[in-house]
Structure formats: C-alpha cells, structure tokens
Amino acid sequence: MGSRWSNDYYCESEGIKMELKVLATAKAEKHDILITRPRIKVWMATVITIVVLWTSLVQLIALGELFGASLLKGMPYCFSSPAVDKFLAPTKVVLPPKRNNKNNGYLLVSCNGGLNQMRAAICDMVAIARHLNVTLIVPELDKASFWADSSDFKDIFDVDHFITSLRDEVRIIKKLPPKVKRRVEQGLSYSMPPISWSNISYYEKQVLPLLLKHKVVHLNRTDARLANNGLPTEIQKLRCRVNFNSLRFNSQIEGLGRRIVKVLRQKGPFLALHLRYEMDMLAFSGCAHGCDSKEEEELTRMRYAYPGWKEKVINSELKRKDGLCPLTPEETALVLSALGIDHNVQIYIAAGEIYGGEKRKASLLGEFPNLVRKETLLEPSELMYFQNHSSQMAAVDYLVSLDSDIFIPTYDGNMAKVVEGHRRFLGFKKTILLDRRLLVRLIDQYSNGLLSWDGFSTAVKEAHAYRMGSPKRRVIIPDKPKEEDYFYANPQECLQLLDEPLEST
C-alpha cells in the first residue's frame, strides 16, 4: 500500500513538474514574443524613417535643380555637385559595333614632323586603311626630327579610345601579331614613302597590290600624303571623325589643359596668340627681320646643321615682303593694337621660347601687360612631367587655343591651320587670320611716317573684317595642292555651314 502510494505520489509529482515546466516554457515563449514584437516594430520604423528621409532628400535636390542653384545656396556641399565632378563622373561607354571585313594586310606608318603635322597624317592614314580594308597598327611618332621628342602615341593620345571609337570603320591594333612580326623581321615586308597630295586612286592602284603581295607595307613618311580635294565624301568625313573625336589627348594632357583654362577663366576672357617667333622656325624659314648680325649667323648655322632643311641660302627681306615670315613680337604688338584688342586682356602665348628672350618680348609686354605662358600660370611641379617633350607641351597649347575667346596665329604653320579648322568645327569660333603680306607693307609705311596711326589702324581692321574664321569655301587650285587651302584648316564637308552663299577666297 505504502509502495503504491509512493509510486502514485512520484507520478503525480513528476506530472506536476512537467506541467510547471510546460507552463514555464510557454511563459518564456510568450515573454520572448512580447520582446521580439517591439524589436520588429522599431526596425520597421527605422527603415520607414530612412526611406522617408532619402525621398525628401531626392525631392529637395530635384527642386534645387529645377528652380536654380540659388535655392540651395549656403546648403552643405553634399546638396550640389561641382561641375568638375560631373565632368569627371564615369559615363556608360557605348562602343560602335566591330566592322567585319576582309583583311587585305597590315599597314605600318611612321609619322614625321611636329605634333599637328603628325595629327593630320594619322587622320589620313586611318582613312586610307579604311578604304583599302587593311589593319592599321597604332602609328609610330617622329623621334628623329628637330624636336627629338621621345613621346610614343600613348604619351600624347588616348590610345584605347582611338582604337575603340573607330572599330566600326577600321581595325586598329597596338602591334603586329607574332607571325606577321616575324615576316617583317625577316625582311618580307615592303617600305616606301607615298607620293604627296595623292588621290585615293593612287593607294588603290599602287599601295594595295603591294599589301596583297607582301602582307605588310610600311609607309615611312606620312605628311601631306592625301589630297585636300577630289576625294569621296565618306573619306573626308572619316578624316574629320578621327581628328575631332578619335584623336583625344590622354588624361594627363587633358587635365593640364583644363587646369590652365580654369586659371585663365577666373580672371576673365583671354586671347591665345600663336607667336611662332622661335629659333627653329626662324632658322628653317630664313626669316631674320629685326635680328642683329650675331643672331643672323646663329640662325644660318642652325639651318645648315640640319640636312633635311633643303633651302640654305635665303633672302630674309624678300621672304618677309612676300608674307612668308612669322611676325616679330614688335610687329605683333602693332597689329594687335591696330585691330583694337583690349590692352588689358589676358594674352596666352601658345608657343615655345621667343627668340631673343626678354628684350624681344619687351615691346609686346609694354603694350599688353597681361602676357602669360603656361610656365607663369602653373607651378614647376605641374609641368615637370611634360618638360623636354615638345609634342606634349604643344598638345597643352592646342587645348588652350581651342578654348580661347580669340585665336591669332602669327604664322600659318601646321598648328595654326589645324587649330583653325578645329575652331571652325566647334562653331566658327573667332580666329583672326593675319594677311602678313599686306601687314608688313602697312607696318613699314607706318614706321617710315608714310601712314598715320588712324590710317594704319583703319587699314588693318578693314583688311581683316572677313578673316575671322567665318564660313567659306576652300580654295581649290588644280595641280597646285600646296597653294590651295588645306583640308584641315577648313574641312567644309564636316561643318554646319550657314545658308547664305559662301566666299570663295
């Protein structure tokens, strides 16, 4: 009996314990639920609050852009992005589709001359490669000319952009495939300088057969090798596309150019003066007007020192009267004043060192005190990377010249011509094209007292009223391509011309 009671008591006790345990568990779970629910509510409230805040922020920014920057004036920096940040923000790049065509061979090209001579040549070579259905190797830049610049293509231009932006027109690669390269090393390629100012038919009849035979043709001189006129419209437009879109300077050069323009713009408008009164230009052209006997001897020695400069004996004064010499700094000061250029305007010298140094610059600086150069606008550390690389420095000047309010070249060299054409493409930006033959005659008359200042100024203004880079047709001179208008100075096939009839001179 006692044993049964004991067992019953044990079972009852265990039941009570189990019941208490269940109750305790249920109570604990209920307690956890009561704790968890507030946590969920707090979390949801936090999320909703964040969403509301971000929505309000987006709406506030949208309102700021809609009603103008003044609405957000004084607000924290995060509410508005500087223009430079928007400019540098990565954008989605949409590449053109690759062009599938038969490959008739590989074209190697070695450019010669200064930056803008090479620039035009690269545009020509792309057009030729496209027309002949050949693969173009990224052009080799001149390292042996007077400037002795060691820069490669990638040191000046954005090579990847050059390749991808044209892939729907022509196949461009950075180097020859190994098997093809071995053919070149074994002497199985063909090298030649193409004939200057040639029509596209020359490349079809003379160069294409060589490509089909040898697989690789090396054009070892590329300056002025394609005609200005008489080419298919698609060829002309491709030359423009390469020049104005695909030949983009690399990020370092673009950045430095923007930096200089920003510094200049902070002080107002500016004029870019391509003052080509540099030692190499004077020696090459034989122009020594205003130089003393010692300087003339120095220029003559330089001319004889370079075998590639074929003209040795030059009558300096005769060339000047024919308008074939760059204006001197003194002549330039007179012309700018006669044109009515504000004497307080910033003048950026887009050129190298002026021959004769400070003494030759004195008259120009006296008339226009806000004369600046990249070396005076920037710290030496900012230019250090570009020193001793004339083509890279010229590229910086090119960018500043493009963005200037007025561009005035004192000599019609390659940079003057290519910048003129690029400014036309950008909307016929004002480019004053000096009539040097007339100007030296007027300057001499004024200097000799045969013409008053008012008479001189009036004559200069009247002569240049229609030489401001406005729309006009290229001058075509059959059988005299060197004397006709240069394609890259006025690529009329690619410009949005005005409706009224254009001048032919």
Coordinates of C-alpha atoms in Angstrom, one line a residue:
M1 CA 0.0 0.0 0.0
G2 CA 2.7 2.3 1.0
S3 CA 4.6 1.4 -2.1
R4 CA 1.7 2.1 -4.3
W5 CA 1.1 5.4 -2.6
S6 CA 4.7 6.2 -3.0
N7 CA 4.6 5.4 -6.7
D8 CA 1.4 7.4 -7.2
Y9 CA 2.9 10.3 -5.3
Y10 CA 6.0 10.1 -7.5
C11 CA 4.0 10.1 -10.7
E12 CA 1.9 13.0 -9.5
S13 CA 4.9 14.9 -8.5
E14 CA 6.6 14.3 -11.9
G15 CA 3.4 15.3 -13.6
I16 CA 3.2 18.5 -11.6
K17 CA 6.9 19.2 -12.5
M18 CA 6.2 18.6 -16.2
E19 CA 3.2 20.8 -16.1
L20 CA 5.2 23.5 -14.3
K21 CA 7.9 23.1 -16.9
V22 CA 5.4 23.4 -19.8
L23 CA 3.9 26.5 -18.1
A24 CA 7.3 28.0 -17.6
T25 CA 8.3 27.3 -21.2
A26 CA 5.1 28.8 -22.5
K27 CA 5.5 31.8 -20.3
A28 CA 9.1 32.2 -21.6
E29 CA 8.0 32.0 -25.2
K30 CA 5.2 34.5 -24.6
H31 CA 7.8 36.8 -23.0
D32 CA 10.1 36.4 -26.0
I33 CA 7.3 37.2 -28.3
L34 CA 6.5 40.3 -26.3
I35 CA 10.1 41.3 -26.6
T36 CA 10.5 40.4 -30.3
R37 CA 7.4 42.3 -31.5
P38 CA 8.7 45.7 -30.2
R39 CA 12.0 45.0 -31.8
I40 CA 10.3 44.3 -35.2
K41 CA 8.3 47.5 -34.8
V42 CA 11.4 49.5 -34.0
W43 CA 13.3 48.1 -37.0
M44 CA 10.4 48.7 -39.4
A45 CA 10.0 52.3 -38.0
T46 CA 13.7 52.8 -38.6
V47 CA 13.5 51.6 -42.2
I48 CA 10.5 53.7 -42.9
T49 CA 12.2 56.8 -41.5
I50 CA 15.3 56.3 -43.6
V51 CA 13.1 55.8 -46.8
V52 CA 11.2 59.0 -46.0
L53 CA 14.4 61.0 -45.3
W54 CA 16.0 59.8 -48.6
T55 CA 12.9 60.5 -50.5
S56 CA 12.8 64.0 -49.1
L57 CA 16.4 64.5 -49.9
V58 CA 16.0 63.4 -53.5
Q59 CA 13.0 65.7 -53.9
L60 CA 14.9 68.6 -52.4
I61 CA 17.8 68.1 -54.9
A62 CA 15.3 67.9 -57.7
L63 CA 13.7 71.1 -56.6
G64 CA 17.1 72.7 -56.4
E65 CA 18.0 71.8 -60.0
L66 CA 14.5 72.9 -61.2
F67 CA 14.5 76.3 -59.5
G68 CA 18.1 77.1 -59.8
A69 CA 21.3 77.0 -57.8
S70 CA 20.3 79.9 -55.7
L71 CA 17.7 77.8 -53.9
L72 CA 20.5 75.6 -52.4
K73 CA 22.9 78.5 -51.8
G74 CA 24.5 78.1 -48.4
M75 CA 23.5 74.4 -48.1
P76 CA 26.0 71.7 -47.3
Y77 CA 28.3 70.6 -50.1
C78 CA 26.5 67.3 -50.5
F79 CA 23.5 69.0 -51.9
S80 CA 25.2 70.1 -55.0
S81 CA 28.0 68.6 -57.1
P82 CA 30.7 70.9 -58.6
A83 CA 30.7 70.9 -62.5
V84 CA 34.2 69.3 -62.5
D85 CA 32.8 66.3 -60.6
K86 CA 30.0 65.9 -63.1
F87 CA 32.5 66.2 -65.9
L88 CA 34.8 63.5 -64.4
A89 CA 31.9 61.2 -63.5
P90 CA 32.2 57.9 -65.4
T91 CA 29.7 57.5 -68.1
K92 CA 28.5 54.5 -69.8
V93 CA 30.5 54.0 -72.9
V94 CA 28.6 52.6 -75.9
L95 CA 31.1 51.2 -78.3
P96 CA 30.3 51.1 -82.0
P97 CA 29.9 47.6 -83.5
K98 CA 33.1 46.0 -84.9
R99 CA 33.4 46.1 -88.7
N100 CA 33.7 42.7 -90.2
N101 CA 35.6 42.9 -93.5
K102 CA 38.2 41.0 -95.4
N103 CA 41.7 41.9 -94.1
N104 CA 44.0 42.8 -97.1
G105 CA 47.1 43.1 -95.0
Y106 CA 48.7 45.3 -92.3
L107 CA 49.7 48.9 -92.6
L108 CA 52.6 50.3 -90.6
V109 CA 53.0 54.1 -90.6
S110 CA 55.8 56.3 -89.3
C111 CA 54.7 59.9 -88.8
N112 CA 57.2 62.8 -89.4
G113 CA 57.2 66.4 -88.2
G114 CA 55.7 68.2 -85.3
L115 CA 52.5 67.3 -83.3
N116 CA 50.0 68.8 -85.7
Q117 CA 51.7 67.6 -88.8
M118 CA 51.6 64.1 -87.3
R119 CA 48.0 64.6 -86.2
A120 CA 46.8 65.3 -89.8
A121 CA 48.9 62.4 -91.1
I122 CA 47.2 60.0 -88.6
C123 CA 43.8 61.1 -89.8
D124 CA 44.9 60.5 -93.4
M125 CA 46.3 57.0 -92.6
V126 CA 43.1 55.9 -90.9
A127 CA 41.1 56.9 -94.0
I128 CA 43.5 55.1 -96.3
A129 CA 43.4 51.9 -94.1
R130 CA 39.6 52.0 -94.1
H131 CA 39.4 52.4 -97.9
L132 CA 41.9 49.6 -98.6
N133 CA 40.4 47.2 -96.0
V134 CA 43.6 46.7 -94.1
T135 CA 44.5 46.5 -90.4
L136 CA 46.3 49.7 -89.1
I137 CA 48.9 49.4 -86.5
V138 CA 48.9 52.3 -84.0
P139 CA 51.1 54.9 -85.7
E140 CA 54.7 55.5 -84.7
L141 CA 55.5 59.1 -83.8
D142 CA 58.6 61.0 -85.0
K143 CA 61.5 60.9 -82.7
A144 CA 64.3 61.9 -85.1
S145 CA 63.2 65.4 -86.2
F146 CA 64.5 68.7 -84.9
W147 CA 62.4 68.4 -81.7
A148 CA 63.8 65.0 -80.8
D149 CA 60.7 64.2 -78.7
S150 CA 60.7 60.6 -77.4
S151 CA 57.0 60.5 -76.8
D152 CA 55.0 57.5 -78.1
F153 CA 51.4 57.6 -79.3
K154 CA 50.1 56.7 -75.8
D155 CA 52.1 59.5 -74.2
I156 CA 50.1 62.1 -76.1
F157 CA 46.8 60.4 -77.2
D158 CA 44.3 58.1 -75.6
V159 CA 45.2 55.0 -77.5
D160 CA 42.3 52.8 -76.3
H161 CA 39.8 55.5 -77.2
F162 CA 41.5 55.8 -80.6
I163 CA 41.1 52.1 -81.3
T164 CA 37.6 51.5 -79.9
S165 CA 36.0 54.7 -81.3
L166 CA 36.9 53.7 -84.8
R167 CA 36.3 49.9 -84.6
D168 CA 33.2 50.2 -86.8
E169 CA 35.3 51.7 -89.6
V170 CA 38.8 50.2 -89.4
R171 CA 40.6 47.5 -87.4
I172 CA 43.4 49.1 -85.4
I173 CA 45.7 47.1 -83.2
K174 CA 48.6 48.1 -81.0
K175 CA 51.2 45.8 -82.5
L176 CA 51.7 43.2 -85.2
P177 CA 50.7 39.6 -84.5
P178 CA 53.8 37.5 -83.7
K179 CA 53.6 35.5 -87.0
V180 CA 53.3 38.7 -89.1
K181 CA 56.0 40.4 -87.0
R182 CA 58.4 37.6 -87.9
R183 CA 57.8 38.3 -91.6
V184 CA 58.9 41.9 -91.0
E185 CA 62.0 40.8 -89.1
Q186 CA 62.8 38.5 -92.0
G187 CA 62.6 41.4 -94.4
L188 CA 59.5 40.2 -96.1
S189 CA 57.6 43.5 -95.8
Y190 CA 57.7 46.5 -98.1
S191 CA 58.7 50.0 -97.0
M192 CA 58.0 53.2 -99.0
P193 CA 57.2 57.0 -98.8
P194 CA 53.9 57.6 -100.6
I195 CA 53.7 60.4 -103.1
S196 CA 52.4 63.7 -101.6
W197 CA 48.9 65.0 -102.2
S198 CA 47.8 61.8 -103.8
N199 CA 44.2 60.9 -104.6
I200 CA 42.7 57.8 -103.2
S201 CA 43.1 56.1 -106.5
Y202 CA 46.9 56.2 -106.0
Y203 CA 46.5 54.0 -102.9
E204 CA 44.2 51.6 -104.8
K205 CA 46.5 51.2 -107.7
Q206 CA 49.9 51.5 -106.2
V207 CA 49.7 50.6 -102.5
L208 CA 47.0 47.9 -102.3
P209 CA 48.8 45.5 -104.7
L210 CA 51.9 45.7 -102.5
L211 CA 49.8 44.9 -99.5
L212 CA 48.3 41.9 -101.2
K213 CA 51.7 40.7 -102.2
H214 CA 53.8 41.4 -99.0
K215 CA 51.0 41.4 -96.4
V216 CA 52.8 44.3 -94.6
V217 CA 53.5 47.7 -96.0
H218 CA 55.4 50.4 -94.1
L219 CA 54.7 54.0 -95.1
N220 CA 57.7 55.7 -93.7
R221 CA 56.7 59.3 -94.3
T222 CA 53.1 60.4 -93.9
D223 CA 52.9 64.2 -94.0
A224 CA 50.5 65.6 -96.6
R225 CA 50.1 62.3 -98.4
L226 CA 46.4 62.6 -99.1
A227 CA 44.9 65.2 -101.4
N228 CA 42.9 68.2 -100.0
N229 CA 40.1 67.9 -102.6
G230 CA 38.6 65.4 -105.1
L231 CA 38.0 62.7 -102.5
P232 CA 34.8 60.8 -101.8
T233 CA 32.6 62.5 -99.1
E234 CA 32.9 59.5 -96.8
I235 CA 36.7 59.8 -96.9
Q236 CA 36.5 63.4 -95.9
K237 CA 34.1 62.8 -93.1
L238 CA 36.2 60.0 -91.8
R239 CA 39.2 62.3 -91.7
C240 CA 37.1 64.7 -89.6
R241 CA 35.8 62.0 -87.3
V242 CA 39.3 60.9 -86.5
N243 CA 40.5 64.4 -86.0
F244 CA 37.6 65.8 -83.9
N245 CA 36.6 62.6 -82.0
S246 CA 39.1 59.8 -82.0
L247 CA 42.3 61.7 -81.5
R248 CA 41.7 62.6 -78.0
F249 CA 44.6 63.6 -75.8
N250 CA 45.4 61.4 -72.8
S251 CA 44.0 62.2 -69.4
Q252 CA 47.2 63.9 -68.1
I253 CA 47.4 66.4 -71.0
E254 CA 43.6 67.0 -71.0
G255 CA 43.8 67.6 -67.2
L256 CA 46.6 70.1 -67.6
G257 CA 44.8 71.9 -70.4
R258 CA 41.6 72.2 -68.3
R259 CA 43.7 73.5 -65.4
I260 CA 45.2 76.3 -67.4
V261 CA 41.9 77.3 -68.9
K262 CA 40.3 77.4 -65.4
V263 CA 43.1 79.7 -64.1
L264 CA 42.6 82.0 -67.1
R265 CA 38.8 82.0 -66.9
Q266 CA 38.9 83.0 -63.3
K267 CA 40.3 86.4 -64.5
G268 CA 38.0 86.8 -67.5
P269 CA 38.3 86.3 -71.3
F270 CA 41.6 85.5 -72.9
L271 CA 43.3 85.6 -76.3
A272 CA 45.6 82.7 -77.5
L273 CA 48.5 84.1 -79.5
H274 CA 50.4 81.5 -81.5
L275 CA 53.6 83.6 -81.6
R276 CA 55.8 81.5 -83.8
Y277 CA 58.9 83.6 -83.3
E278 CA 61.0 80.7 -82.2
M279 CA 64.6 79.8 -83.1
D280 CA 63.8 76.7 -85.1
M281 CA 61.1 78.5 -87.1
L282 CA 63.3 81.5 -87.9
A283 CA 66.2 79.2 -88.9
F284 CA 64.1 77.0 -91.1
S285 CA 62.3 79.9 -92.9
G286 CA 65.4 82.0 -93.1
C287 CA 63.5 85.0 -91.6
A288 CA 65.8 87.3 -89.6
H289 CA 64.0 90.6 -89.7
G290 CA 64.9 92.6 -86.5
C291 CA 67.8 90.3 -85.6
D292 CA 71.3 91.6 -85.1
S293 CA 74.2 90.2 -87.1
K294 CA 75.2 87.7 -84.4
E295 CA 71.7 86.3 -84.2
E296 CA 71.5 86.0 -88.0
E297 CA 74.8 84.0 -88.0
E298 CA 73.4 81.7 -85.3
L299 CA 70.2 81.1 -87.3
T300 CA 72.2 80.4 -90.5
R301 CA 74.4 77.8 -88.7
M302 CA 71.3 76.0 -87.4
R303 CA 69.8 75.9 -90.9
Y304 CA 73.0 74.3 -92.4
A305 CA 73.2 71.9 -89.4
Y306 CA 70.0 70.1 -90.4
P307 CA 70.4 68.2 -93.8
G308 CA 66.6 67.8 -94.0
W309 CA 66.2 71.6 -94.3
K310 CA 67.0 71.7 -98.0
E311 CA 66.8 75.5 -98.5
K312 CA 70.0 77.0 -97.3
V313 CA 70.6 80.4 -99.0
I314 CA 67.6 82.6 -98.2
N315 CA 66.8 86.3 -98.7
S316 CA 65.1 87.2 -95.5
E317 CA 63.7 90.5 -96.5
L318 CA 62.3 89.2 -99.8
K319 CA 60.5 86.4 -97.9
R320 CA 59.2 88.9 -95.4
K321 CA 57.7 91.1 -98.2
D322 CA 56.0 88.0 -99.7
G323 CA 54.4 87.4 -96.3
L324 CA 56.3 84.1 -95.7
C325 CA 57.8 85.1 -92.4
P326 CA 56.2 84.9 -88.9
L327 CA 55.5 88.4 -87.5
T328 CA 58.1 89.7 -84.9
P329 CA 56.9 90.5 -81.4
E330 CA 57.2 94.2 -82.2
E331 CA 55.1 93.8 -85.4
T332 CA 52.6 91.7 -83.4
A333 CA 52.2 94.4 -80.8
L334 CA 51.4 96.9 -83.6
V335 CA 48.9 94.6 -85.3
L336 CA 47.0 93.7 -82.1
S337 CA 46.7 97.4 -81.1
A338 CA 45.6 98.3 -84.6
L339 CA 42.9 95.6 -84.5
G340 CA 41.5 97.2 -81.3
I341 CA 42.4 94.4 -79.0
D342 CA 41.9 95.5 -75.3
H343 CA 45.3 96.3 -73.8
N344 CA 44.3 94.7 -70.5
V345 CA 43.1 91.4 -72.0
Q346 CA 45.0 88.2 -71.0
I347 CA 47.1 87.0 -73.8
Y348 CA 48.3 83.4 -73.6
I349 CA 51.4 82.7 -75.6
A350 CA 50.7 79.3 -77.2
A351 CA 54.3 78.7 -78.4
G352 CA 57.8 78.0 -77.3
E353 CA 60.5 80.4 -76.2
I354 CA 60.6 83.7 -78.1
Y355 CA 63.9 84.1 -79.9
G356 CA 65.9 86.9 -78.4
G357 CA 64.4 86.4 -74.9
E358 CA 63.0 89.3 -72.8
K359 CA 64.4 92.1 -75.0
R360 CA 62.4 90.9 -78.0
K361 CA 59.3 90.5 -75.8
A362 CA 59.6 93.9 -74.2
S363 CA 57.5 95.9 -76.8
L364 CA 54.7 93.3 -76.8
L365 CA 54.7 93.2 -73.0
G366 CA 54.7 97.0 -72.8
E367 CA 51.5 97.2 -74.9
F368 CA 49.8 94.1 -73.4
P369 CA 51.0 93.7 -69.7
N370 CA 48.8 90.6 -69.1
L371 CA 51.0 88.4 -71.2
V372 CA 51.1 84.9 -69.8
R373 CA 52.5 81.4 -70.5
K374 CA 51.9 78.0 -69.0
E375 CA 55.2 78.4 -67.2
T376 CA 53.9 81.5 -65.4
L377 CA 50.4 80.2 -64.7
L378 CA 51.4 76.9 -63.2
E379 CA 53.9 75.6 -60.6
P380 CA 57.0 74.0 -61.9
S381 CA 55.9 70.7 -60.4
E382 CA 52.7 70.7 -62.5
L383 CA 54.8 70.9 -65.7
M384 CA 57.7 68.7 -64.6
Y385 CA 56.3 65.6 -66.3
F386 CA 55.9 67.4 -69.6
Q387 CA 59.3 69.1 -69.7
N388 CA 61.6 68.1 -72.6
H389 CA 58.6 66.7 -74.5
S390 CA 57.8 69.4 -77.1
S391 CA 54.9 67.5 -78.6
Q392 CA 53.2 67.1 -75.2
M393 CA 53.7 70.8 -74.5
A394 CA 52.3 71.6 -77.9
A395 CA 49.2 69.4 -77.1
V396 CA 48.6 71.5 -74.0
D397 CA 48.8 74.7 -76.1
Y398 CA 46.5 73.2 -78.6
L399 CA 43.8 72.6 -75.9
V400 CA 44.1 76.2 -74.5
S401 CA 44.0 77.6 -78.0
L402 CA 40.8 75.7 -78.8
D403 CA 39.1 77.1 -75.7
S404 CA 40.3 80.8 -76.1
D405 CA 37.9 83.6 -76.9
I406 CA 40.1 84.6 -79.9
F407 CA 42.9 82.7 -81.5
I408 CA 45.5 84.6 -83.5
P409 CA 48.4 82.8 -85.2
T410 CA 51.3 85.0 -86.5
Y411 CA 52.4 82.3 -89.0
D412 CA 50.4 79.7 -90.9
G413 CA 52.2 76.6 -89.8
N414 CA 50.6 73.2 -89.1
M415 CA 49.3 74.1 -85.6
A416 CA 47.7 77.4 -86.8
K417 CA 46.0 75.5 -89.6
V418 CA 44.7 72.5 -87.6
V419 CA 43.5 74.7 -84.7
E420 CA 41.8 77.0 -87.2
G421 CA 39.9 74.0 -88.6
H422 CA 39.0 72.6 -85.2
R423 CA 37.7 76.0 -84.1
R424 CA 35.5 76.1 -87.3
F425 CA 34.2 72.7 -86.3
L426 CA 33.3 74.0 -82.8
G427 CA 31.0 76.7 -84.3
F428 CA 33.3 79.0 -86.2
K429 CA 35.0 80.4 -83.1
K430 CA 36.8 83.7 -83.8
T431 CA 40.2 83.1 -85.4
I432 CA 41.9 86.1 -86.8
L433 CA 43.9 85.0 -89.9
L434 CA 46.5 87.7 -90.5
D435 CA 47.3 88.8 -94.0
R436 CA 51.1 89.0 -93.4
R437 CA 51.9 90.2 -96.9
L438 CA 49.7 93.2 -96.5
L439 CA 50.6 93.8 -92.9
V440 CA 54.4 94.1 -93.4
R441 CA 53.7 96.7 -96.1
L442 CA 51.4 98.7 -93.9
I443 CA 53.8 98.4 -90.9
D444 CA 56.7 99.7 -93.0
Q445 CA 54.6 102.6 -94.2
Y446 CA 53.6 103.5 -90.6
S447 CA 57.2 103.0 -89.3
N448 CA 58.5 105.3 -92.0
G449 CA 55.9 108.0 -91.3
L450 CA 54.0 107.5 -94.5
L451 CA 50.9 106.4 -92.7
S452 CA 49.2 107.9 -89.6
W453 CA 48.2 105.7 -86.7
D454 CA 44.5 106.2 -87.5
G455 CA 45.1 105.3 -91.2
F456 CA 47.2 102.3 -90.2
S457 CA 44.6 101.0 -87.8
T458 CA 41.7 101.5 -90.2
A459 CA 43.5 99.7 -93.0
V460 CA 44.3 96.8 -90.7
K461 CA 40.7 96.5 -89.5
E462 CA 39.3 96.7 -93.0
A463 CA 41.7 94.0 -94.3
H464 CA 40.7 91.6 -91.6
A465 CA 37.0 92.2 -91.3
Y466 CA 36.3 89.0 -93.3
R467 CA 39.3 87.0 -92.0
M468 CA 37.8 86.0 -88.6
G469 CA 37.2 82.2 -89.3
S470 CA 33.7 82.7 -90.6
P471 CA 32.3 80.1 -93.1
K472 CA 33.8 80.0 -96.5
R473 CA 34.6 77.5 -99.3
R474 CA 38.1 76.0 -99.6
V475 CA 40.1 77.5 -102.4
I476 CA 40.9 74.8 -105.0
I477 CA 43.9 75.2 -107.3
P478 CA 44.2 72.2 -109.7
D479 CA 47.8 70.9 -110.0
K480 CA 49.0 73.2 -107.2
P481 CA 47.9 71.4 -103.9
K482 CA 50.5 73.3 -101.8
E483 CA 49.0 76.6 -102.8
E484 CA 45.3 75.7 -102.3
D485 CA 43.5 75.8 -98.9
Y486 CA 44.5 73.0 -96.6
F487 CA 41.7 70.5 -95.8
Y488 CA 42.4 70.5 -92.0
A489 CA 42.2 74.3 -91.9
N490 CA 38.7 74.3 -93.4
P491 CA 37.1 70.8 -93.5
Q492 CA 33.9 72.2 -95.1
E493 CA 32.4 68.7 -95.8
C494 CA 32.1 68.3 -92.0
L495 CA 30.9 71.7 -91.0
Q496 CA 27.4 73.0 -90.3
L497 CA 27.6 75.8 -92.9
L498 CA 25.4 78.8 -93.0
D499 CA 22.6 79.1 -95.6
E500 CA 23.9 82.3 -97.3
P501 CA 26.4 81.9 -100.2
L502 CA 30.0 81.4 -99.0
E503 CA 33.0 83.3 -100.1
S504 CA 35.4 81.5 -102.4
T505 CA 38.5 83.4 -101.2

